[in-house]
PDB file of C-alpha atoms in Angstrom:
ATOM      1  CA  UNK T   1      90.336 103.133 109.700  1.00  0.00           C
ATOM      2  CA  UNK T   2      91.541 100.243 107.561  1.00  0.00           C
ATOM      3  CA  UNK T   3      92.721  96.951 109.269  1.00  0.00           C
ATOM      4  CA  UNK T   4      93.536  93.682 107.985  1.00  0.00           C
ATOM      5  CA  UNK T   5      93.418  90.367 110.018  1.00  0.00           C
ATOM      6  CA  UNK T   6      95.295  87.459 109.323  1.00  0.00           C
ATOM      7  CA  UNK T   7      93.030  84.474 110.783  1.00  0.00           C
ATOM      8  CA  UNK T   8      95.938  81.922 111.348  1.00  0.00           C
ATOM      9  CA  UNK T   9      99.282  82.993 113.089  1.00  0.00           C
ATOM     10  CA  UNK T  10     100.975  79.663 112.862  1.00  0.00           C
ATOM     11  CA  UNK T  11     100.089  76.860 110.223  1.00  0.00           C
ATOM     12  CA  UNK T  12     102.004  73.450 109.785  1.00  0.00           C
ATOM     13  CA  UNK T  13     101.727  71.461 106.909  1.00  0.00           C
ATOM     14  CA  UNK T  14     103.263  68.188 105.329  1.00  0.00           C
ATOM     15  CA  UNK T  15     104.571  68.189 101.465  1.00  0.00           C
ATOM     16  CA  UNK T  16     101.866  68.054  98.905  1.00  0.00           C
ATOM     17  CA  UNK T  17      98.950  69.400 101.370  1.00  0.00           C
ATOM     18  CA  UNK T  18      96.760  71.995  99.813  1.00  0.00           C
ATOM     19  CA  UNK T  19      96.968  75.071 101.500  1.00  0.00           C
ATOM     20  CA  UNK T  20      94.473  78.324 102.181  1.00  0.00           C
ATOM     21  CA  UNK T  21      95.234  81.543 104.190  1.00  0.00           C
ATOM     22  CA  UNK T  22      93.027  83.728 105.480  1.00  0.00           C
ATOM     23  CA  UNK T  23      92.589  87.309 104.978  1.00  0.00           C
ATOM     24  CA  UNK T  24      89.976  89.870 105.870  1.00  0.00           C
ATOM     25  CA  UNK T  25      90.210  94.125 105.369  1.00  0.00           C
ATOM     26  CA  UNK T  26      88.679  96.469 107.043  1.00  0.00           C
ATOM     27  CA  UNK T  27      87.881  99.254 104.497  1.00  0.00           C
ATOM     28  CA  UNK T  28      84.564 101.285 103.034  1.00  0.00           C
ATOM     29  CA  UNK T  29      86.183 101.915  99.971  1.00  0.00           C
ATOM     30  CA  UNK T  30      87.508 100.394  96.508  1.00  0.00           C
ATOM     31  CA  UNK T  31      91.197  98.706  97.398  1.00  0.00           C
ATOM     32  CA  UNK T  32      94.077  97.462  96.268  1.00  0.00           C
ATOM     33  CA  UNK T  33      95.037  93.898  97.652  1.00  0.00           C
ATOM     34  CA  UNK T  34      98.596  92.137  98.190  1.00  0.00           C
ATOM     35  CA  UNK T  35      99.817  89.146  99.440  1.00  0.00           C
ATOM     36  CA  UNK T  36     103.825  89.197 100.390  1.00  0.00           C
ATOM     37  CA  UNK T  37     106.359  86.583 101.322  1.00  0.00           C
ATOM     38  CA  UNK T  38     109.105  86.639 103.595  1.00  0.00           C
ATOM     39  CA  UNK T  39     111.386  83.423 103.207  1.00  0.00           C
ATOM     40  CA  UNK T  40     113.513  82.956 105.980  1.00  0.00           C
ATOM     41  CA  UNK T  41     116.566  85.216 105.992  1.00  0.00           C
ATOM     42  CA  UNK T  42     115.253  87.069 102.816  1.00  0.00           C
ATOM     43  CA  UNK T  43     113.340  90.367 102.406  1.00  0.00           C
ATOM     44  CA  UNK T  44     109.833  90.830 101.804  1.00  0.00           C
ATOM     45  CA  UNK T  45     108.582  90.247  98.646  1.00  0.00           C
ATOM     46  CA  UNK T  46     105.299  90.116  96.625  1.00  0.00           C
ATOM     47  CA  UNK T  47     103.714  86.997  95.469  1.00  0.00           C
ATOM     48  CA  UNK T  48     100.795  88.375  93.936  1.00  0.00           C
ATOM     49  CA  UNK T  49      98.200  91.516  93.936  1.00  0.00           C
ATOM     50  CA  UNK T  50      94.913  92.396  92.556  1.00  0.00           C
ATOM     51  CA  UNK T  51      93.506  95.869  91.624  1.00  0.00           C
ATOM     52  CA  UNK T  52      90.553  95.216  89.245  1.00  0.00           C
ATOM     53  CA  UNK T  53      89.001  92.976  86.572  1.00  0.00           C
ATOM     54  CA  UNK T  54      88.875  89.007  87.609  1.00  0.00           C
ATOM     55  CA  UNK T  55      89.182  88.361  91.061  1.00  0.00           C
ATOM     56  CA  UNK T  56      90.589  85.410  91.067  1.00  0.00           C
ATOM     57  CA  UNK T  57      94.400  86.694  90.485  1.00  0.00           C
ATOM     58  CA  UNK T  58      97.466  84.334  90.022  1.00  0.00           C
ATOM     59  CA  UNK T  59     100.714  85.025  91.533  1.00  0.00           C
ATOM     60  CA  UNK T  60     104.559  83.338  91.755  1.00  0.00           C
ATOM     61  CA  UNK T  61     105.239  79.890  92.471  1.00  0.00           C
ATOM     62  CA  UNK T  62     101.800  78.323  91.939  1.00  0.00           C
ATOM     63  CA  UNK T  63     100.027  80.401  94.502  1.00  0.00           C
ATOM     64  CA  UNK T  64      96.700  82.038  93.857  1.00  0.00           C
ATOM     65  CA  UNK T  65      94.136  84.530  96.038  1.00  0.00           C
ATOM     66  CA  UNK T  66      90.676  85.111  95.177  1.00  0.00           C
ATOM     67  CA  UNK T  67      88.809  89.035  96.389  1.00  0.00           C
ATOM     68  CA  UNK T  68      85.146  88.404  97.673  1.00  0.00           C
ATOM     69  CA  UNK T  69      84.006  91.671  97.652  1.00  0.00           C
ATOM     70  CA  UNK T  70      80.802  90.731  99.452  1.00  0.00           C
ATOM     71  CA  UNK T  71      83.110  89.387 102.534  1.00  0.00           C
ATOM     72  CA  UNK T  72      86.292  91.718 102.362  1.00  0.00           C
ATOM     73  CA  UNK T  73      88.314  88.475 101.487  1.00  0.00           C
ATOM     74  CA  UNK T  74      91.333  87.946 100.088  1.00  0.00           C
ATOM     75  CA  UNK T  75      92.514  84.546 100.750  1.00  0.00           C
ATOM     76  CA  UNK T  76      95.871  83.153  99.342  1.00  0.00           C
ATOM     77  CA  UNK T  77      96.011  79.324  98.220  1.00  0.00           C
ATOM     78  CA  UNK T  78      97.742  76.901  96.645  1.00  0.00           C
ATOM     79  CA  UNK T  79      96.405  73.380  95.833  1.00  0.00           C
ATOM     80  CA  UNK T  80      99.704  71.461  96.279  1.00  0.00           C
ATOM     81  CA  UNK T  81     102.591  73.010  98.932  1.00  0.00           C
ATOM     82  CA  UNK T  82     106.227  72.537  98.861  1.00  0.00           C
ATOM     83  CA  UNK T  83     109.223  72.640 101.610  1.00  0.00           C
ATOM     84  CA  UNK T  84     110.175  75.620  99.993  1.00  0.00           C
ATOM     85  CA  UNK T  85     107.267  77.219 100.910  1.00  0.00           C
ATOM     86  CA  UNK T  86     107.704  77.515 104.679  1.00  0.00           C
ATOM     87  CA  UNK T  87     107.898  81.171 105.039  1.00  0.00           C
ATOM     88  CA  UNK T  88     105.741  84.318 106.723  1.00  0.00           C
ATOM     89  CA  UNK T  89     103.084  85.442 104.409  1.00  0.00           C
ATOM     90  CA  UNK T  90     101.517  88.746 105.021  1.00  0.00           C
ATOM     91  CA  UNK T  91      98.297  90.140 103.517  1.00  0.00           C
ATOM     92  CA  UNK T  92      98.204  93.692 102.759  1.00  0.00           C
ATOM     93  CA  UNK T  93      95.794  96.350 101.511  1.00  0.00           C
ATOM     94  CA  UNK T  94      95.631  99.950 100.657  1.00  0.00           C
ATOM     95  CA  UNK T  95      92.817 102.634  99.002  1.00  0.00           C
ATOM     96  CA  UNK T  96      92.407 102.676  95.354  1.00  0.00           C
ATOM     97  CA  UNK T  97      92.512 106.812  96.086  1.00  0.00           C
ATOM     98  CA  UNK T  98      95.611 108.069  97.520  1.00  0.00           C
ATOM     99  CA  UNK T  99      96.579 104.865  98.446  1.00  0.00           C
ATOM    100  CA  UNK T 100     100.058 104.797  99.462  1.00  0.00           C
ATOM    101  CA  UNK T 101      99.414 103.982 103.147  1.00  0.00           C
ATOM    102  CA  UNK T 102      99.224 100.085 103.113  1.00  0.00           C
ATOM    103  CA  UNK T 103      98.251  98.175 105.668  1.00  0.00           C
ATOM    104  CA  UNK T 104      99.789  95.136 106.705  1.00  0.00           C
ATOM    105  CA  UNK T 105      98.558  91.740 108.520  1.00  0.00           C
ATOM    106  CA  UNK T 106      99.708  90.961 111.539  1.00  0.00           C
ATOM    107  CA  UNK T 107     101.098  87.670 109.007  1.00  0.00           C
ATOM    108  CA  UNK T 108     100.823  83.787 109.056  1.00  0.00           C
ATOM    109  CA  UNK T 109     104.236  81.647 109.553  1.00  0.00           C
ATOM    110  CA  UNK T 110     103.876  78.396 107.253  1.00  0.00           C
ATOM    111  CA  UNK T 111     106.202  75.714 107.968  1.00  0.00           C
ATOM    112  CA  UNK T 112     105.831  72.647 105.216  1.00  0.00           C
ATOM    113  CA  UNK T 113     107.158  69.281 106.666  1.00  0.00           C
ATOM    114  CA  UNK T 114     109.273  67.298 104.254  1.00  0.00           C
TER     115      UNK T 114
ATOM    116  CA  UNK Y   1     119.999  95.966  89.318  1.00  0.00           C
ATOM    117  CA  UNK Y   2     120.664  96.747  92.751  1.00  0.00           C
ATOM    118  CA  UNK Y   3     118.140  96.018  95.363  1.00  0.00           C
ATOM    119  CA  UNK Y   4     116.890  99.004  98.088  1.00  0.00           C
ATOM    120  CA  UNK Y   5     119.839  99.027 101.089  1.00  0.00           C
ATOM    121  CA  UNK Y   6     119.725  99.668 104.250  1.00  0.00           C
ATOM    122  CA  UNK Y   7     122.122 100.987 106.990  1.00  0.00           C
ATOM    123  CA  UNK Y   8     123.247 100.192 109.236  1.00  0.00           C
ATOM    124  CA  UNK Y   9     121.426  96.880 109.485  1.00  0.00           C
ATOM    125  CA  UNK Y  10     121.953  96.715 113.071  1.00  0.00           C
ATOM    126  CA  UNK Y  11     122.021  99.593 115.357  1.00  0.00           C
ATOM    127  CA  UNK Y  12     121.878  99.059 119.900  1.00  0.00           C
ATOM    128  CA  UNK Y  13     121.757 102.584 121.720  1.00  0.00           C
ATOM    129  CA  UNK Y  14     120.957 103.634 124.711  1.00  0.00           C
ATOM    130  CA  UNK Y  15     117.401 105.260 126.263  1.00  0.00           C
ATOM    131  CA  UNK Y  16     117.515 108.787 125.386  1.00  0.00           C
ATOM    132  CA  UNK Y  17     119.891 108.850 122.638  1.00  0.00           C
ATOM    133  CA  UNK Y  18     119.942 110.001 118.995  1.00  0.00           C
ATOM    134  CA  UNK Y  19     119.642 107.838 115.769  1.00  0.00           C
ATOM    135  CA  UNK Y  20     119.348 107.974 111.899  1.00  0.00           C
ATOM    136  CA  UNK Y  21     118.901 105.009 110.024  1.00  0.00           C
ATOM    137  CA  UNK Y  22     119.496 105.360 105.978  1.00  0.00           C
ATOM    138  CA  UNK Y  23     117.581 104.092 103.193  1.00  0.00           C
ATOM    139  CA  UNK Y  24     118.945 104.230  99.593  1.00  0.00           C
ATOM    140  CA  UNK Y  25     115.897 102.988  97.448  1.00  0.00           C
ATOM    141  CA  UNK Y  26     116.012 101.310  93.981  1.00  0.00           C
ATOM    142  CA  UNK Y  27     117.729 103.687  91.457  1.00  0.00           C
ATOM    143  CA  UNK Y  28     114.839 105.605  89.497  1.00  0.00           C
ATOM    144  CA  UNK Y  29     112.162 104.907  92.035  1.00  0.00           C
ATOM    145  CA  UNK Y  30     110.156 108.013  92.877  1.00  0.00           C
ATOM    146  CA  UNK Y  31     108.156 106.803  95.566  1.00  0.00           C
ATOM    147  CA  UNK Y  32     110.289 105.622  99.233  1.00  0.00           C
ATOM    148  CA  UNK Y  33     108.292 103.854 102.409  1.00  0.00           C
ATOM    149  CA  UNK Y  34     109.207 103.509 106.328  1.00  0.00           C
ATOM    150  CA  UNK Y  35     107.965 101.120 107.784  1.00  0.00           C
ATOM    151  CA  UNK Y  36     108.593  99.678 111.563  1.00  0.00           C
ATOM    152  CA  UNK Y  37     108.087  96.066 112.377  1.00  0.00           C
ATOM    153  CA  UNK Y  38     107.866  94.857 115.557  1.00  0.00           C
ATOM    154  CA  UNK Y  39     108.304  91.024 116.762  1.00  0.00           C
ATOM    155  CA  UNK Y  40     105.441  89.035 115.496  1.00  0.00           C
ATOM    156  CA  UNK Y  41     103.610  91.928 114.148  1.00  0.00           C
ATOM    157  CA  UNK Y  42     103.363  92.940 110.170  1.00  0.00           C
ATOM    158  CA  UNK Y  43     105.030  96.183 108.714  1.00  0.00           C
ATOM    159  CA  UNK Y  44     103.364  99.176 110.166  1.00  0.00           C
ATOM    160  CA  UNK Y  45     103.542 102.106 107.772  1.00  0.00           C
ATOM    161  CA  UNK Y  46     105.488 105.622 108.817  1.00  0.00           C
ATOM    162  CA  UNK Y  47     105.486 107.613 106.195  1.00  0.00           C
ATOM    163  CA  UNK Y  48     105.567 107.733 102.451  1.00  0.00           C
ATOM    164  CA  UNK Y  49     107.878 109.752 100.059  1.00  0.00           C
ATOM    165  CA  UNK Y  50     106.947 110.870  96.535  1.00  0.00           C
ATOM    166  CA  UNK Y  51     110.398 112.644  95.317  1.00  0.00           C
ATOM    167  CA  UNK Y  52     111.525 114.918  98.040  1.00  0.00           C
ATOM    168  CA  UNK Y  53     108.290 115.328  99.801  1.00  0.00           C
ATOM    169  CA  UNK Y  54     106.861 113.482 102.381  1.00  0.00           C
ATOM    170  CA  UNK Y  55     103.270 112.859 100.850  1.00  0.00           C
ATOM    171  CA  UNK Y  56     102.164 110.964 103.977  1.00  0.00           C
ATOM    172  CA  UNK Y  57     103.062 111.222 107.159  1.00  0.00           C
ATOM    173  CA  UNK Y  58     100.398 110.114 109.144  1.00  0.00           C
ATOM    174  CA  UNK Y  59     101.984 106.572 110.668  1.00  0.00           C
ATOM    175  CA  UNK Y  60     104.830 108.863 112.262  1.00  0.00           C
ATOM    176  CA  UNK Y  61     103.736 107.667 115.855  1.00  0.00           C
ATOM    177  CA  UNK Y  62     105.086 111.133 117.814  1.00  0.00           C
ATOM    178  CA  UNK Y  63     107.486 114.608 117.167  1.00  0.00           C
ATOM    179  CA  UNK Y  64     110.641 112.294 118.141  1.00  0.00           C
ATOM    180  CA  UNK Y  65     110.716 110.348 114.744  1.00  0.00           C
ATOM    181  CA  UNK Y  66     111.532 112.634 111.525  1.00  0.00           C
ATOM    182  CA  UNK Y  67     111.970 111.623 107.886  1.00  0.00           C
ATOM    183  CA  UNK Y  68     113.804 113.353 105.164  1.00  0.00           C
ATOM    184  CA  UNK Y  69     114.571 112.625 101.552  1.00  0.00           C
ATOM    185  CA  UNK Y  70     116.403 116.153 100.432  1.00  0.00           C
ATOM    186  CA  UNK Y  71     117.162 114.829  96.911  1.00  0.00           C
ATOM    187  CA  UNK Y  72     114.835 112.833  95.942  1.00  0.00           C
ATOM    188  CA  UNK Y  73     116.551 109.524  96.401  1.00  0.00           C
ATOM    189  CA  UNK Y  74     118.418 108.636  99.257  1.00  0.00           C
ATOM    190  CA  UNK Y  75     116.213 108.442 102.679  1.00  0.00           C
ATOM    191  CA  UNK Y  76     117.004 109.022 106.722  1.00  0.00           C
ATOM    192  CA  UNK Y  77     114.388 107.971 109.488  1.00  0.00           C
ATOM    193  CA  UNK Y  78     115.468 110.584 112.848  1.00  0.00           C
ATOM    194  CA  UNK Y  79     114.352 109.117 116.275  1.00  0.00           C
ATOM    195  CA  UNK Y  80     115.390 111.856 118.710  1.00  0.00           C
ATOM    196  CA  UNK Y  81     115.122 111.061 122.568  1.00  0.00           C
ATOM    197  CA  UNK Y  82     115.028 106.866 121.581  1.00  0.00           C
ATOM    198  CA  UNK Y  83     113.049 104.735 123.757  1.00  0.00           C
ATOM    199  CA  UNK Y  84     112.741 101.343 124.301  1.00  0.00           C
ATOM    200  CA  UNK Y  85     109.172 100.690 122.741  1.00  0.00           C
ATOM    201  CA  UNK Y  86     111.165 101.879 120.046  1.00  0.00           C
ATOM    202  CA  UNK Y  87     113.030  98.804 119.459  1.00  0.00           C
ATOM    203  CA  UNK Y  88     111.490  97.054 116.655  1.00  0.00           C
ATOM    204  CA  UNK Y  89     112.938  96.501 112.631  1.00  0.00           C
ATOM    205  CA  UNK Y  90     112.878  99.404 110.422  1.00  0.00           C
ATOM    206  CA  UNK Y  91     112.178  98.808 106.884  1.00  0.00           C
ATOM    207  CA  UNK Y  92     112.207 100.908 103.877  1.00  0.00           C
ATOM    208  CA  UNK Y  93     110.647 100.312 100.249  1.00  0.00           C
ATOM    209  CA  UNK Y  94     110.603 102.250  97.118  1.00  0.00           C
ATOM    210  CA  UNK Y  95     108.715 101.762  94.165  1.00  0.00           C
ATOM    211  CA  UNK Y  96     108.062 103.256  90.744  1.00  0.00           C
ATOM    212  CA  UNK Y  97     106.068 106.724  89.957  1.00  0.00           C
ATOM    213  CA  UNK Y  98     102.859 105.543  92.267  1.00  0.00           C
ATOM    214  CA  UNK Y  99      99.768 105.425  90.252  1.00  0.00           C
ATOM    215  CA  UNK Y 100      97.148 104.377  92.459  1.00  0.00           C
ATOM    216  CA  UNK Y 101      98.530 102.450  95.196  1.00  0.00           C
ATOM    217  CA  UNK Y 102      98.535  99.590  92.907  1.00  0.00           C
ATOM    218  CA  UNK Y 103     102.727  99.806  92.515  1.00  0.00           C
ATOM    219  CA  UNK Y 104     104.922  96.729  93.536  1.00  0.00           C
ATOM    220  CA  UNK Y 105     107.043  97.867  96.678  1.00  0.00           C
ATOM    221  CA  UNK Y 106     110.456  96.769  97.363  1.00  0.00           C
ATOM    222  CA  UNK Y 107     111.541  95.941 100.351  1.00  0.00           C
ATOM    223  CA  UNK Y 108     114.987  96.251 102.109  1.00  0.00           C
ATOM    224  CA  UNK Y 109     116.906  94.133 104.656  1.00  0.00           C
ATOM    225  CA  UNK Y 110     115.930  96.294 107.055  1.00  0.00           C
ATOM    226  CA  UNK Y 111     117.549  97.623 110.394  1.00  0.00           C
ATOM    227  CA  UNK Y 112     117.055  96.257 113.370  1.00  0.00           C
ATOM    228  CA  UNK Y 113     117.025  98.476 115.950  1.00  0.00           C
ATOM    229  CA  UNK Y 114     117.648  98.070 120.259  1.00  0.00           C
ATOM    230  CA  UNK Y 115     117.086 100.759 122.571  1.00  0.00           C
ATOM    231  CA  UNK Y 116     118.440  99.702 126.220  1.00  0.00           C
TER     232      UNK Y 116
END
């Protein structure tokens, strides 16, 4: 069965710290990879997503992820963090074939100091 | 446009009782999600929508929760006989005609639901 784990549940950062989350899948098979957002009070939404081609994929608001195939990674960074960042972040992944049942992260809560 | 809605967004009942919760998804979107989130957990997928039928089902967790979507747009989530494990945020996405699971979802607000 897929799985996805989220290695940090809590991260606290001041303004201008670089920042990295982790994410590992659990999953034989060729997948489709997301990162989404929840800012606080707002819905879920997507910051970025790979499917194929260069795996180092570039999303909203200055955030990046790069897919190591060889270590079922897809960790979410971005070199330079703002307030406005402190939000949950959830990584996400589903099969490439018949892949509407995504699987979420268990999600990381950033909160960036000011 | 309009965003995917969700209602009611806050729903308390009682052990035992009945309740629908309604989705209406991003106008055009074929494809409709449920998923239940509980506290300090991500989204955990129910069951997935393509048009009317329900092309997934497999994150239903038991017979008391049912899903519909009789015309293609508008969704309910049925939890007969509620109980309090049940209490968690329900939340419902659409997206465009699915290709490969590659498709940005949308979420909703979500409802958030308490079973005493």
């Amino acid at each position: 069965a897929q799985s996805v784990s989220q290695h940090n549940h809590h991260v606290i950062l001041s303004e201008a710290a670089s920042l990295e989350l982790g994410c590992n899948y659990s999953y034989g098979g060729t997948v489709n990879l997301f990162w989404y957002v929840q800012y606080p009070g707002q819905h879920l939404q997507l910051l970025l997503k790979y499917f194929s081609g260069d795996p180092l994929v570039k999303g909203i608001k200055g955030f990046e992820a790069e897919f190591i195939k060889s270590k079922f990674s897809f960790n979410l960074r971005k070199p330079s963090v703002q307030w406005s960042d402190t939000a949950e972040y959830f990584c996400a992944v589903n099969a490439r074939t018949g892949g509407f049942k995504t699987i979420f992260g268990a999600g990381t809560r950033l909160f960036v100091k000011a | 446009g309009a965003g995917v809605s969700q209602t009611p967004s806050n729903k308390v009942t009682e052990k035992g009782k009945y309740v629908e919760l309604r989705c209406d998804p991003i106008s055009g979107h074929t494809a409709l999600y449920w998923y239940r989130q509980s506290l300090g957990q991500g989204p955990e997928f129910l069951i997935y929508f393509q048009g009317t039928g329900a092309a997934d089902d497999s994150g239903l967790p038991n017979d008391r929760f049912f899903a519909v979507r009789p015309e293609g747009s508008v969704s309910t989530l049925k939890i007969q006989r509620t109980e309090r494990g049940d209490s968690a945020v329900y939340l419902c996405a659409s997206s465009l005609q699915p290709g490969q699971g590659q498709e940005t979802q949308y979420f909703g607000p979500g409802t958030r639901l308490l079973v005493l």
